[in-house]
Short mmCIF file of C-alpha atoms (C1' of nucleotides) in Angstrom, two decimals:
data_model
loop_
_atom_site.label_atom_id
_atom_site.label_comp_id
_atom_site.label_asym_id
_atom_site.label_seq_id
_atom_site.Cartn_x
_atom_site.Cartn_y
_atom_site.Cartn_z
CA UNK T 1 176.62 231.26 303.26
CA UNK T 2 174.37 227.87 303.89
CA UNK T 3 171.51 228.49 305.70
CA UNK T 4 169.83 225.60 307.13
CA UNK T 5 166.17 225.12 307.46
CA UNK T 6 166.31 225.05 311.04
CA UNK T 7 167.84 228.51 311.06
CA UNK T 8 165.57 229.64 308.88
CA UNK T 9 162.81 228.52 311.38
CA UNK T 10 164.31 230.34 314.01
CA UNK T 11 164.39 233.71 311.81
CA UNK T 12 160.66 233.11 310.71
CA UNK T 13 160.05 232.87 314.43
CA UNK T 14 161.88 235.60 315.24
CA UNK T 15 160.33 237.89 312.83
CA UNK T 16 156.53 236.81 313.60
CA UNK T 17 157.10 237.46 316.74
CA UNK T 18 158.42 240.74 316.41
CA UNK T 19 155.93 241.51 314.21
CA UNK T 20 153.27 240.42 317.13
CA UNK T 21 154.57 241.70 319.52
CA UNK T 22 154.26 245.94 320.45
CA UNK T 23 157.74 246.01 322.03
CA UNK T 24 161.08 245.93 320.10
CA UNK T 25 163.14 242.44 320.22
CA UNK T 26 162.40 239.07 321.18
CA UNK T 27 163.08 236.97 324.44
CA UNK T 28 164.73 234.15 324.50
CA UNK T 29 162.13 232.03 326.50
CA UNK T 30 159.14 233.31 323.76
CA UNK T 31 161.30 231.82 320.69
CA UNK T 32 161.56 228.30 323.19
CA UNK T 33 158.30 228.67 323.57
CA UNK T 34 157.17 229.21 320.11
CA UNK T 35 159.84 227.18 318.76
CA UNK T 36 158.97 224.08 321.40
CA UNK T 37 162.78 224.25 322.19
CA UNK T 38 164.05 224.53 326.01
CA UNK T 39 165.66 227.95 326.19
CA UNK T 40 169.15 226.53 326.83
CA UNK T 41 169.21 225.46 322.68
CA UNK T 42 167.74 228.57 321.46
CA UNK T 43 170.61 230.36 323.12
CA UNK T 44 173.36 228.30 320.93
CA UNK T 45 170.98 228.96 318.14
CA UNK T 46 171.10 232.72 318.80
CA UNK T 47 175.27 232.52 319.11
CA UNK T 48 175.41 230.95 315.45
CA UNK T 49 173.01 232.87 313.86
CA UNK T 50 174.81 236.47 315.72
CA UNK T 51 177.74 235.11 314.10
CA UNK T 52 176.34 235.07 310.78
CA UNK T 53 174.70 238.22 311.31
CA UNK T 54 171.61 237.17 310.69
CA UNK T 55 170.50 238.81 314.25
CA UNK T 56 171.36 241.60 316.68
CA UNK T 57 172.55 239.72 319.68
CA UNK T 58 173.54 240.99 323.22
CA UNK T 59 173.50 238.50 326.14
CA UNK T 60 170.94 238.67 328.60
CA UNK T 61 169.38 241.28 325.88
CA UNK T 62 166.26 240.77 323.41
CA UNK T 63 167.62 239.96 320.26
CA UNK T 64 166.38 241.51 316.78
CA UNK T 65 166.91 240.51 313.05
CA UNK T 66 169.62 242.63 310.99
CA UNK T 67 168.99 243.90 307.52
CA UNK T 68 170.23 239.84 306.12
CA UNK T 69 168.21 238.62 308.50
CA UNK T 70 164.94 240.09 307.89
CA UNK T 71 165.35 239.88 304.41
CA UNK T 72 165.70 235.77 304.66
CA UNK T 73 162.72 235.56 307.31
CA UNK T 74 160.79 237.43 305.05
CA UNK T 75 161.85 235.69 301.76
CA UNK T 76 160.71 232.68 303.98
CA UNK T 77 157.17 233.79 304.66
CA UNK T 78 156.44 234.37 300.98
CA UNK T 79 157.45 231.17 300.22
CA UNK T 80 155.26 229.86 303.20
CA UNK T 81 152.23 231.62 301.80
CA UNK T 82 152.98 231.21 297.83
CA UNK T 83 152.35 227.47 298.84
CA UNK T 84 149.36 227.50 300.45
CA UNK T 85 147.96 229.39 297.86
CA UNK T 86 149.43 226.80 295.71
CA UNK T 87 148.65 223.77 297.63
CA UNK T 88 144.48 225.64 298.49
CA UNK T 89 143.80 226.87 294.93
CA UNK T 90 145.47 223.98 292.34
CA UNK T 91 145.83 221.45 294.71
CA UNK T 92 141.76 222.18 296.53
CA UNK T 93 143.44 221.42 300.02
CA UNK T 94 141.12 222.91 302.92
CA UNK T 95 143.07 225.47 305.03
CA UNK T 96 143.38 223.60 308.18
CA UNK T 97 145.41 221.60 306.48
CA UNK T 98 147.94 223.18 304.27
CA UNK T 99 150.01 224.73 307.29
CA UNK T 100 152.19 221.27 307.92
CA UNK T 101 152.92 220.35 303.98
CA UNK T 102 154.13 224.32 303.65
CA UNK T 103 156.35 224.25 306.42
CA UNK T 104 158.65 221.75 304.69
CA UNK T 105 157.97 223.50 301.03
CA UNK T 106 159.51 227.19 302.36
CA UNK T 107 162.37 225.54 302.71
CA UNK T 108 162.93 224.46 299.64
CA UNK T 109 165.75 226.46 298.35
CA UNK T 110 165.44 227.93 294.76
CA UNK T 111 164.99 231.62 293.95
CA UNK T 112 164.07 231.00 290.47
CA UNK T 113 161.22 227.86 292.02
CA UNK T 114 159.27 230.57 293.82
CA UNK T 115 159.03 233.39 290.85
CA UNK T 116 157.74 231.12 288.36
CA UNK T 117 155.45 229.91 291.39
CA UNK T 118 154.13 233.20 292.08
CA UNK T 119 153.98 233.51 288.25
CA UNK T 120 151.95 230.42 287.93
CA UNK T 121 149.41 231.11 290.86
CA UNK T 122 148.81 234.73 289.38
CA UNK T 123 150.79 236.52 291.67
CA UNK T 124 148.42 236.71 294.87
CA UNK T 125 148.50 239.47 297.17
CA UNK T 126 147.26 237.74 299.75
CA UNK T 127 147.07 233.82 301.16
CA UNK T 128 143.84 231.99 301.34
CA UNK T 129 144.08 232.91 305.52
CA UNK T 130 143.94 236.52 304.56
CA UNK T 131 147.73 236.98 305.14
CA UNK T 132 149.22 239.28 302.99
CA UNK T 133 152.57 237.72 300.44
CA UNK T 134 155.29 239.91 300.09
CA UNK T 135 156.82 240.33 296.54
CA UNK T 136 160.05 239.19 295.50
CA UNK T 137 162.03 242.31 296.48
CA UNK T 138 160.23 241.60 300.25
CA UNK T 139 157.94 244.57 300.14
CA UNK T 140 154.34 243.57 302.10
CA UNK T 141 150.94 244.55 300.75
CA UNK T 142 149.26 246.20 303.51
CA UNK T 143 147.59 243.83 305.62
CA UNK T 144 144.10 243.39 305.11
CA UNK T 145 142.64 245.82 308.17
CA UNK T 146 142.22 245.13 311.85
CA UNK T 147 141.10 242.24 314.56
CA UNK T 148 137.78 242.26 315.01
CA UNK T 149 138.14 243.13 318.91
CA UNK T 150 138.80 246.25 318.12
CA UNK T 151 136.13 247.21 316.79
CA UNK T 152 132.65 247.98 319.20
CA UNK T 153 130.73 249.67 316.61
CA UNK T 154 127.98 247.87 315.21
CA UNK T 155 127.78 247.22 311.65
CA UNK T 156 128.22 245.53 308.32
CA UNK T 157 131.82 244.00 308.07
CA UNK T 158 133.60 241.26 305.43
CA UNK T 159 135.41 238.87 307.34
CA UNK T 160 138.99 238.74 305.44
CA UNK T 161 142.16 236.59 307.41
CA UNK T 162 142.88 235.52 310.78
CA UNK T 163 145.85 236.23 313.11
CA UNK T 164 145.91 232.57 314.23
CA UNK T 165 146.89 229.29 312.47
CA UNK T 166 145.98 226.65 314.25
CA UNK T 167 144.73 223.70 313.33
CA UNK T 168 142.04 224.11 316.31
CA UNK T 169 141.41 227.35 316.19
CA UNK T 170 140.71 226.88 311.73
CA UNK T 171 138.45 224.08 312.49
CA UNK T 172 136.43 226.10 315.12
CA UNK T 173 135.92 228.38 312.47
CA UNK T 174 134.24 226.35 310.10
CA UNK T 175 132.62 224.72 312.76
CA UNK T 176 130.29 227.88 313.62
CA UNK T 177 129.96 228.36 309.44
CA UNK T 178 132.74 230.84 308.91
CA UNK T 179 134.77 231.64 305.77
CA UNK T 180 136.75 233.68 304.13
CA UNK T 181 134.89 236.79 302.34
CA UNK T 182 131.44 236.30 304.49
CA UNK T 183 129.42 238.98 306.01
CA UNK T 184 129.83 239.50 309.29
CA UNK T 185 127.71 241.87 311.30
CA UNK T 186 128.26 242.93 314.54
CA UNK T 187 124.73 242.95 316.65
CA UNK T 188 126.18 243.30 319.75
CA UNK T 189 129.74 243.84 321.94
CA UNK T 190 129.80 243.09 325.39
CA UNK T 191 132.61 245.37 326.97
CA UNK T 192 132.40 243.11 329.95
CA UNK T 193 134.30 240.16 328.65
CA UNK T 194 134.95 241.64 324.72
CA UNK T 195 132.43 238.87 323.46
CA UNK T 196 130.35 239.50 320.57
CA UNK T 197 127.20 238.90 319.54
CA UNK T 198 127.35 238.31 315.49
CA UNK T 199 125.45 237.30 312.29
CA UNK T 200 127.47 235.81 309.81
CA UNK T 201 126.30 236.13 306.29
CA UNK T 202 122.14 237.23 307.67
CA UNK T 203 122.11 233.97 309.75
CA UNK T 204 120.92 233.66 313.26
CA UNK T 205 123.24 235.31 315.43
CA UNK T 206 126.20 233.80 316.81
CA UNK T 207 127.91 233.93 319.98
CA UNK T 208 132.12 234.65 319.53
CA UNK T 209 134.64 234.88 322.30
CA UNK T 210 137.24 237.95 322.81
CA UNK T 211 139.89 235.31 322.04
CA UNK T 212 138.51 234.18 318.87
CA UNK T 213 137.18 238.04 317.76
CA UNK T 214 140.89 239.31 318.37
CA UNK T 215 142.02 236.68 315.66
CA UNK T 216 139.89 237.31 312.90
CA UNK T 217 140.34 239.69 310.53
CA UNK T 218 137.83 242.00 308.95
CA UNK T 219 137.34 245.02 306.78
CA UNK T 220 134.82 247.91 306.31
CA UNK T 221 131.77 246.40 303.80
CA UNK T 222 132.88 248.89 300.73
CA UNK Q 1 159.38 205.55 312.13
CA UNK Q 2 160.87 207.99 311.38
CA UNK Q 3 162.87 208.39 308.18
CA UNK Q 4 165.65 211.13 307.52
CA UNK Q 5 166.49 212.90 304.23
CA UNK Q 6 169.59 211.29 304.14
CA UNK Q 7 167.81 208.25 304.72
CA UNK Q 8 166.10 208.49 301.88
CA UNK Q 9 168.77 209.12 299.70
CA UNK Q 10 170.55 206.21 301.09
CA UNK Q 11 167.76 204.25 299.93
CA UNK Q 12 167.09 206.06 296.76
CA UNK Q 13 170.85 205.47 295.89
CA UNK Q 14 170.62 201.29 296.77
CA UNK Q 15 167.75 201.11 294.63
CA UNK Q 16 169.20 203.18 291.86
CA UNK Q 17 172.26 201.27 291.21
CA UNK Q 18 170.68 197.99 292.13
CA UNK Q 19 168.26 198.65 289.07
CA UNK Q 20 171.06 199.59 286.82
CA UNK Q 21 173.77 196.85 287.85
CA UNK Q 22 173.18 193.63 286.16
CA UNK Q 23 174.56 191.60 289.63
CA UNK Q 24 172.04 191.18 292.64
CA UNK Q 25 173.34 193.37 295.39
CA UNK Q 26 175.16 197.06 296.19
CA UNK Q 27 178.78 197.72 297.22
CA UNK Q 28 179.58 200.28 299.93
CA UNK Q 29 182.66 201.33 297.57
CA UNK Q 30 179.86 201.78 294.75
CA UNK Q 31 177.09 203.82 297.49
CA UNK Q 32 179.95 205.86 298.38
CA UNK Q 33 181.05 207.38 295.05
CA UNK Q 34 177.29 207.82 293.69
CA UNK Q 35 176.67 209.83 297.13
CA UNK Q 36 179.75 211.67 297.41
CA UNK Q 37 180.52 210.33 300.71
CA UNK Q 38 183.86 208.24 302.18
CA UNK Q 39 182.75 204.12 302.30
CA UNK Q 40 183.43 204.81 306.25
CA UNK Q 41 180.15 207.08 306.60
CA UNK Q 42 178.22 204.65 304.07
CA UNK Q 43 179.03 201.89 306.51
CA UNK Q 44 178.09 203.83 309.59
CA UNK Q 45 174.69 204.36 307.43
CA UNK Q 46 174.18 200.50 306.36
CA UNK Q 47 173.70 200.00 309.99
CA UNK Q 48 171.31 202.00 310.69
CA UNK Q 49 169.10 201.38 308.06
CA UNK Q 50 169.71 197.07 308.92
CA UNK Q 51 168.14 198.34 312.80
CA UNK Q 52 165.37 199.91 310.78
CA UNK Q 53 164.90 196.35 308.39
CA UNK Q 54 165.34 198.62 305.37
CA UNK Q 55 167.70 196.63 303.95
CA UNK Q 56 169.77 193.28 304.44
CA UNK Q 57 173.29 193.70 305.24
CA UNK Q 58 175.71 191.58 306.39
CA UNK Q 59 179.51 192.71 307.12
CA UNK Q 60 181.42 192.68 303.92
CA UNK Q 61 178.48 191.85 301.77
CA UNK Q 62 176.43 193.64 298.96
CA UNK Q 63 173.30 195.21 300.69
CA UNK Q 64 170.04 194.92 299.39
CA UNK Q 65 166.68 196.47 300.03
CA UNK Q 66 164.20 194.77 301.73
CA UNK Q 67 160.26 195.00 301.07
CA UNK Q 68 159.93 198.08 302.93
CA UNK Q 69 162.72 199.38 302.19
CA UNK Q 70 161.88 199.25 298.17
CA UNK Q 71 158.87 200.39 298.99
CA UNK Q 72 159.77 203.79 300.12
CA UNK Q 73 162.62 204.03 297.48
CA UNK Q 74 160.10 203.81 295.11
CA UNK Q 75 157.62 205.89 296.62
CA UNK Q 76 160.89 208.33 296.46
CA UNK Q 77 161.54 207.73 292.87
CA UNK Q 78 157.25 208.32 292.51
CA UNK Q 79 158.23 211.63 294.36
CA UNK Q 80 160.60 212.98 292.34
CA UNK Q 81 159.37 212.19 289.21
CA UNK Q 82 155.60 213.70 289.69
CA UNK Q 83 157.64 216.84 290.98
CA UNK Q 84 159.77 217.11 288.03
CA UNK Q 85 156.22 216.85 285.77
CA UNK Q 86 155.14 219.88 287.32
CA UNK Q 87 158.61 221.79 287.44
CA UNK Q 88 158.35 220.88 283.93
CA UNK Q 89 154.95 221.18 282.84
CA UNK Q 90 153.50 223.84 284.96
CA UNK Q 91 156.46 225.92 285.92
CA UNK Q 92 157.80 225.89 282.86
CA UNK Q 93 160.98 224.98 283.50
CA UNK Q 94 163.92 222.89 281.08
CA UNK Q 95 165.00 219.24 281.38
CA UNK Q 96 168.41 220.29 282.64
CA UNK Q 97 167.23 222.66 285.17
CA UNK Q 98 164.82 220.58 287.37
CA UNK Q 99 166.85 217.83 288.74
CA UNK Q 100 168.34 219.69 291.96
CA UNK Q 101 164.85 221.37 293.14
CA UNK Q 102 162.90 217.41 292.64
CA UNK Q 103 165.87 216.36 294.77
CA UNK Q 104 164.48 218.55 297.25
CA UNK Q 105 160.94 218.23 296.84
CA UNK Q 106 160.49 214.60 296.94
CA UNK Q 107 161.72 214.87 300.47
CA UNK Q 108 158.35 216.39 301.26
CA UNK Q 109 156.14 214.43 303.65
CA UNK Q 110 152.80 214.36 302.91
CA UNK Q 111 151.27 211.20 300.94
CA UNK Q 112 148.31 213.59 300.44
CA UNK Q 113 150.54 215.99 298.73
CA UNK Q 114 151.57 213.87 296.02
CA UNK Q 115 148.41 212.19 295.53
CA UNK Q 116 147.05 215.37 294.73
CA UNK Q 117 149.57 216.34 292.90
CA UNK Q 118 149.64 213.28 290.61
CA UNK Q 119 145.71 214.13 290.19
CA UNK Q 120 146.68 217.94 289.31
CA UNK Q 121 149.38 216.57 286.38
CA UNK Q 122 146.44 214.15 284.93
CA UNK Q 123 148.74 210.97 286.49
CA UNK Q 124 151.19 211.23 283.94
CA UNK Q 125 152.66 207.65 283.14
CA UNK Q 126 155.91 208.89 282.44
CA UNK Q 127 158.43 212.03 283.71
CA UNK Q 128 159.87 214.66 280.88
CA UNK Q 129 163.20 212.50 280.80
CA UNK Q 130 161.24 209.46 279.72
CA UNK Q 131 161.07 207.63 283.09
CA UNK Q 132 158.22 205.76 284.35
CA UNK Q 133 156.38 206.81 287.26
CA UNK Q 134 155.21 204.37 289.64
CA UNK Q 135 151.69 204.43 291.02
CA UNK Q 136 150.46 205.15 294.25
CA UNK Q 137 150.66 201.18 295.12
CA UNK Q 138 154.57 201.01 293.89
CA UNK Q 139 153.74 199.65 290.37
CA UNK Q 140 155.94 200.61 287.25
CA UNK Q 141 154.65 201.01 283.77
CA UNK Q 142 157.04 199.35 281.33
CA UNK Q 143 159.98 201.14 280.13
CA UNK Q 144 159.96 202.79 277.18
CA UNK Q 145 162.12 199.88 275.49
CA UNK Q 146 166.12 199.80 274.96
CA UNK Q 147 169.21 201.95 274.84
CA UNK Q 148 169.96 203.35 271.10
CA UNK Q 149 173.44 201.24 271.73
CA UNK Q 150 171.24 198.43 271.75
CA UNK Q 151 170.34 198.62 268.20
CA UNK Q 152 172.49 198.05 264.76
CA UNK Q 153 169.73 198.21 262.02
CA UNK Q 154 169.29 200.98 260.24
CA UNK Q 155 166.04 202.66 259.97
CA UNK Q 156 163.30 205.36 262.05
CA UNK Q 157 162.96 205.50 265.75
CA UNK Q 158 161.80 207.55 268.50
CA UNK Q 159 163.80 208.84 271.11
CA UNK Q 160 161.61 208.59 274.22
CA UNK Q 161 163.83 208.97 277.20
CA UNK Q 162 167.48 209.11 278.84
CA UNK Q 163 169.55 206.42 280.77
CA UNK Q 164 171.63 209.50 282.00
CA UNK Q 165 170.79 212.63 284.40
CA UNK Q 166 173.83 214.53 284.55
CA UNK Q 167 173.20 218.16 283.44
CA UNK Q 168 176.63 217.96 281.25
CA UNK Q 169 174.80 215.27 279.19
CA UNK Q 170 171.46 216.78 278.72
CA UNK Q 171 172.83 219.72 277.70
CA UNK Q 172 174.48 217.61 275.03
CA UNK Q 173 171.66 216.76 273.69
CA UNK Q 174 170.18 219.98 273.74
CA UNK Q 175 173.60 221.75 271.68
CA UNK Q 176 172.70 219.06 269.17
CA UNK Q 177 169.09 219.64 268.76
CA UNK Q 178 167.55 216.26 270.38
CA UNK Q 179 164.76 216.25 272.09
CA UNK Q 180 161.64 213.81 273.69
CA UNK Q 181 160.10 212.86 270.58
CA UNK Q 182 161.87 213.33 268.41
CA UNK Q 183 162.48 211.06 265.28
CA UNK Q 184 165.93 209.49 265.21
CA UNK Q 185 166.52 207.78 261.64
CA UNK Q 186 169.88 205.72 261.99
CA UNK Q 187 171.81 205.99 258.85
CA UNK Q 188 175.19 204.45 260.07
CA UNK Q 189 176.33 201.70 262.65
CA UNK Q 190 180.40 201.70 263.31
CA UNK Q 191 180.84 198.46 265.11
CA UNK Q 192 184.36 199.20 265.85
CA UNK Q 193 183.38 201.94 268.12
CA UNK Q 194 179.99 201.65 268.53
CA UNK Q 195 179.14 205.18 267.34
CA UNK Q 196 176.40 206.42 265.16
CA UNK Q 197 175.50 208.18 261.94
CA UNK Q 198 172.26 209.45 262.88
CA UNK Q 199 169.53 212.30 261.62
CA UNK Q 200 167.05 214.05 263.61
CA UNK Q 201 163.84 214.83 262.71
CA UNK Q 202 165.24 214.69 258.90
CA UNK Q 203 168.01 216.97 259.44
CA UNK Q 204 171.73 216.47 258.25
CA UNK Q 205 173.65 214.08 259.82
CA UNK Q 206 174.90 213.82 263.67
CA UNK Q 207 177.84 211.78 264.92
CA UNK Q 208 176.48 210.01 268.26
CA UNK Q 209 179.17 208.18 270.42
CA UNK Q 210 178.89 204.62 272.08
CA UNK Q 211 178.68 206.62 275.23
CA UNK Q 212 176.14 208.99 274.61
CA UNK Q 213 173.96 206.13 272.24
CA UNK Q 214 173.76 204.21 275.45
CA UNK Q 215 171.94 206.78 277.11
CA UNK Q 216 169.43 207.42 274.85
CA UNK Q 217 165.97 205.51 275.24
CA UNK Q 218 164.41 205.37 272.22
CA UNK Q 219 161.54 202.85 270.58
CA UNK Q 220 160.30 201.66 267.25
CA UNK Q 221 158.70 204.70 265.12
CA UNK Q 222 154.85 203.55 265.41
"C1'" DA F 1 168.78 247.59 349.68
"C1'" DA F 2 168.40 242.79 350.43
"C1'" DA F 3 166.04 238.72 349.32
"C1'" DT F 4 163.59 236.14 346.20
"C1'" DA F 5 161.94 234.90 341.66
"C1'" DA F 6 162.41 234.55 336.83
"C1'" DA F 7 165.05 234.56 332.70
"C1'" DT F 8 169.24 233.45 330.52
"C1'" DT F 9 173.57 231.40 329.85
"C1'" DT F 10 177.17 227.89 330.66
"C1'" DA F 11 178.76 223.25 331.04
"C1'" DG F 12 178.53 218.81 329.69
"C1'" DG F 13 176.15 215.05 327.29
"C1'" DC F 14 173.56 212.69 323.40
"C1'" DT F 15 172.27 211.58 318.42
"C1'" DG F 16 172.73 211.87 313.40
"C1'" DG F 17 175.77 212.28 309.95
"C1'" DT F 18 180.07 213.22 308.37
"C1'" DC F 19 185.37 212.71 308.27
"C1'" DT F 20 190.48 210.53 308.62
"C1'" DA F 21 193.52 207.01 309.80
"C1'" DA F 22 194.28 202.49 310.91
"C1'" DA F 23 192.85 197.61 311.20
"C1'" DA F 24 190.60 193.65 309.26
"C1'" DA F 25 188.55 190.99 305.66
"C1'" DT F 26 188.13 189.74 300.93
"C1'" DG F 27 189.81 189.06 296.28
"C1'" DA F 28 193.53 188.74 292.88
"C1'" DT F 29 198.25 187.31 291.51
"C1'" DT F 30 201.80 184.75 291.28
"C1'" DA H 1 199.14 178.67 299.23
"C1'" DA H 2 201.32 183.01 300.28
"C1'" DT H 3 201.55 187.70 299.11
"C1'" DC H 4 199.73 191.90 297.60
"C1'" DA H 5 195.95 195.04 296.54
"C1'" DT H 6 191.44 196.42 297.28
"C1'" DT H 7 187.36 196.86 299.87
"C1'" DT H 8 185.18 197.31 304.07
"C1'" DT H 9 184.92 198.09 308.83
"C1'" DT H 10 186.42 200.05 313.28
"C1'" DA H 11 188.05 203.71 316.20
"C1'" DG H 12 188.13 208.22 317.32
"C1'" DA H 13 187.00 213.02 316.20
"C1'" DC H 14 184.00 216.91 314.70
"C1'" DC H 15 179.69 219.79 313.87
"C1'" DA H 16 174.72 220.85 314.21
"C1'" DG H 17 171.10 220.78 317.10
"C1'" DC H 18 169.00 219.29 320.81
"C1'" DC H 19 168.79 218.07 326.04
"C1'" DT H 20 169.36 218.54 331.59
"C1'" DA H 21 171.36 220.59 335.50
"C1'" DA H 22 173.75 224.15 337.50
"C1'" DA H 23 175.44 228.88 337.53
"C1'" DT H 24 174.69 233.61 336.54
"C1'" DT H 25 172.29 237.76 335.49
"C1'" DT H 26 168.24 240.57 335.56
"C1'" DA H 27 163.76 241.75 337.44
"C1'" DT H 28 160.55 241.95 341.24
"C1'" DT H 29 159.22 242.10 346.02
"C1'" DT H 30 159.33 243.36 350.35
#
DNA sequence: AAATAAATTTAGGCTGGTCTAAAAATGATT
DNA sequence: AATCATTTTTAGACCAGCCTAAATTTATTT
């Protein structure tokens, strides 16, 4: 059966969001919104891709991905994130700016293109954004710990991926110094507004939003 | 503006078989059977790309590209050909397998990409089938001199490159032990039929047809 | 429970890209 | 030069994927 990469877009949507969200299913107005699509067109999207069971659809009802389904939105995401390792690590893109080229690459269709891929890059376990890749047989690594805004405690933490993609938000990040792998330690938490009060790799402290905390990714200092 | 895949190919096609075609011009009849399409759909195309002044057509007439046009079917043709490096040199892949995933690939839109690429693959001059690459500016290096058919004297060569794509035909070549590089000595010219007594690399003797002699590239042993 | 608001679907329309069948133009043959 | 064959274009239809506007269903208020 010929998927097309707009179907696959709605699929990768569909499972992100699924995986964001707590609740099971996904509304039709959060895939338009996500998707940049009025609602009216993501229901006809919804009716083709029910039809190729690629999703659980009921009208009026949150739809969900079947066994196919998940297994091609998945498939999709680690050929997303074989890329940007790809494009980051052999090709010395910056990370705010790989997301556009490997949109149109995880489409590419070739099974045997994206083994000798993962072959060639070493086969990563995780993205350069901290994400984690699954393997070919769609099994995830476990993802690299929690948000940052949920943790008060202070303490010594390594700062490892980030829940959040864009372009803005990447650029903010290296605009206050932050990458990848550095320190971070936690001075203060205000339980206020969920703001922090941090010090990334021993410099001077540095102010960080709840917003921006609850997309950044960090593990215990082993 | 904005330029489709299909576009592209359009373009890719015009360019391809204005190259190879000795008279100035391309025939809808002759766009339509390389693109596996009915001559009513190529038409439909023509116009659109004559709105977009990517080529000049006029009703009943051989189409041509214009200077933009070219331009992009050769930054296409730069595309493809970088890709098929890497398929080839990184990935590891065979001659006869990377022609449908470059087909893909240099649909990707990113001049970044593929100036980054070309940097990554050491700006190879030339793809694994023997075919120039042009530069970044739209420049191609010479070919690597004439067809096999085009030559009756006996004596050592090099076989450089193909005139021909088509799996089938590469194969060929591959179930009789030819290669890039290889040395061709010719031993026999039939004029009748224009075949060929040839050896490879010093081995016994191989029949070559008219046919498959005019799709070999191959230049003087150095 | 009725009224209102919000989410979702239907209906109908548009564009890109394809097709078939028929009409028109060009080229070849006598 | 008139006919016949071939090529090309037009006309009309279809599908994917989007849209707007209106109708319908579900959820929320009061």
């Amino acid at each position: 059966m010929e998927i097309s990469s707009t179907e696959e877009n709605y699929l990768k949507a569909i499972y992100a969001l699924q995986s964001s969200g707590d609740k099971p299913g996904v509304s039709t107005s959060s895939l338009s919104e996500h998707l940049n699509n009025k609602a009216a067109s993501v229901t006809d999207m919804l009716k083709r891709l029910s039809d190729k069971k690629l999703i659980h659809y009921k009208k009026y009802k949150a739809v969900s991905l079947t066994k196919q389904g998940e297994k091609l939105a998945i498939a999709i995401v680690r050929k997303h994130r074989l890329w940007e390792v790809f494009l980051m690590e052999k090709l010395n893109f910056k990370w705010d700016e790989v997301h556009d080229m490997a949109e149109q690459l995880e489409h590419i269709k070739s099974d045997e293109l994206i083994e000798r891929l993962d072959a060639f890059l070493g086969q990563p376990k995780y993205d350069p954004h901290g994400d984690p890749i699954p393997n070919a047989k769609g099994v995830l690594p476990k993802p690299k710990t929690s948000a940052l805004s949920n943790i008060q405690n202070k303490g010594h933490y390594i700062f490892v991926g980030v829940n959040e993609h864009h372009v803005d938000f990447l650029r903010h990040l290296t605009s206050i110094g932050l990458k990848i792998g550095d320190q971070i330690k936690i001075e203060e938490h205000n339980s206020y507004d969920g703001s922090y009060l941090i010090r990334i790799n021993k410099k001077p402290g540095q102010y960080i939003s709840h917003k921006v905390a609850s997309n950044l990714l960090i593990e215990m200092k082993s």
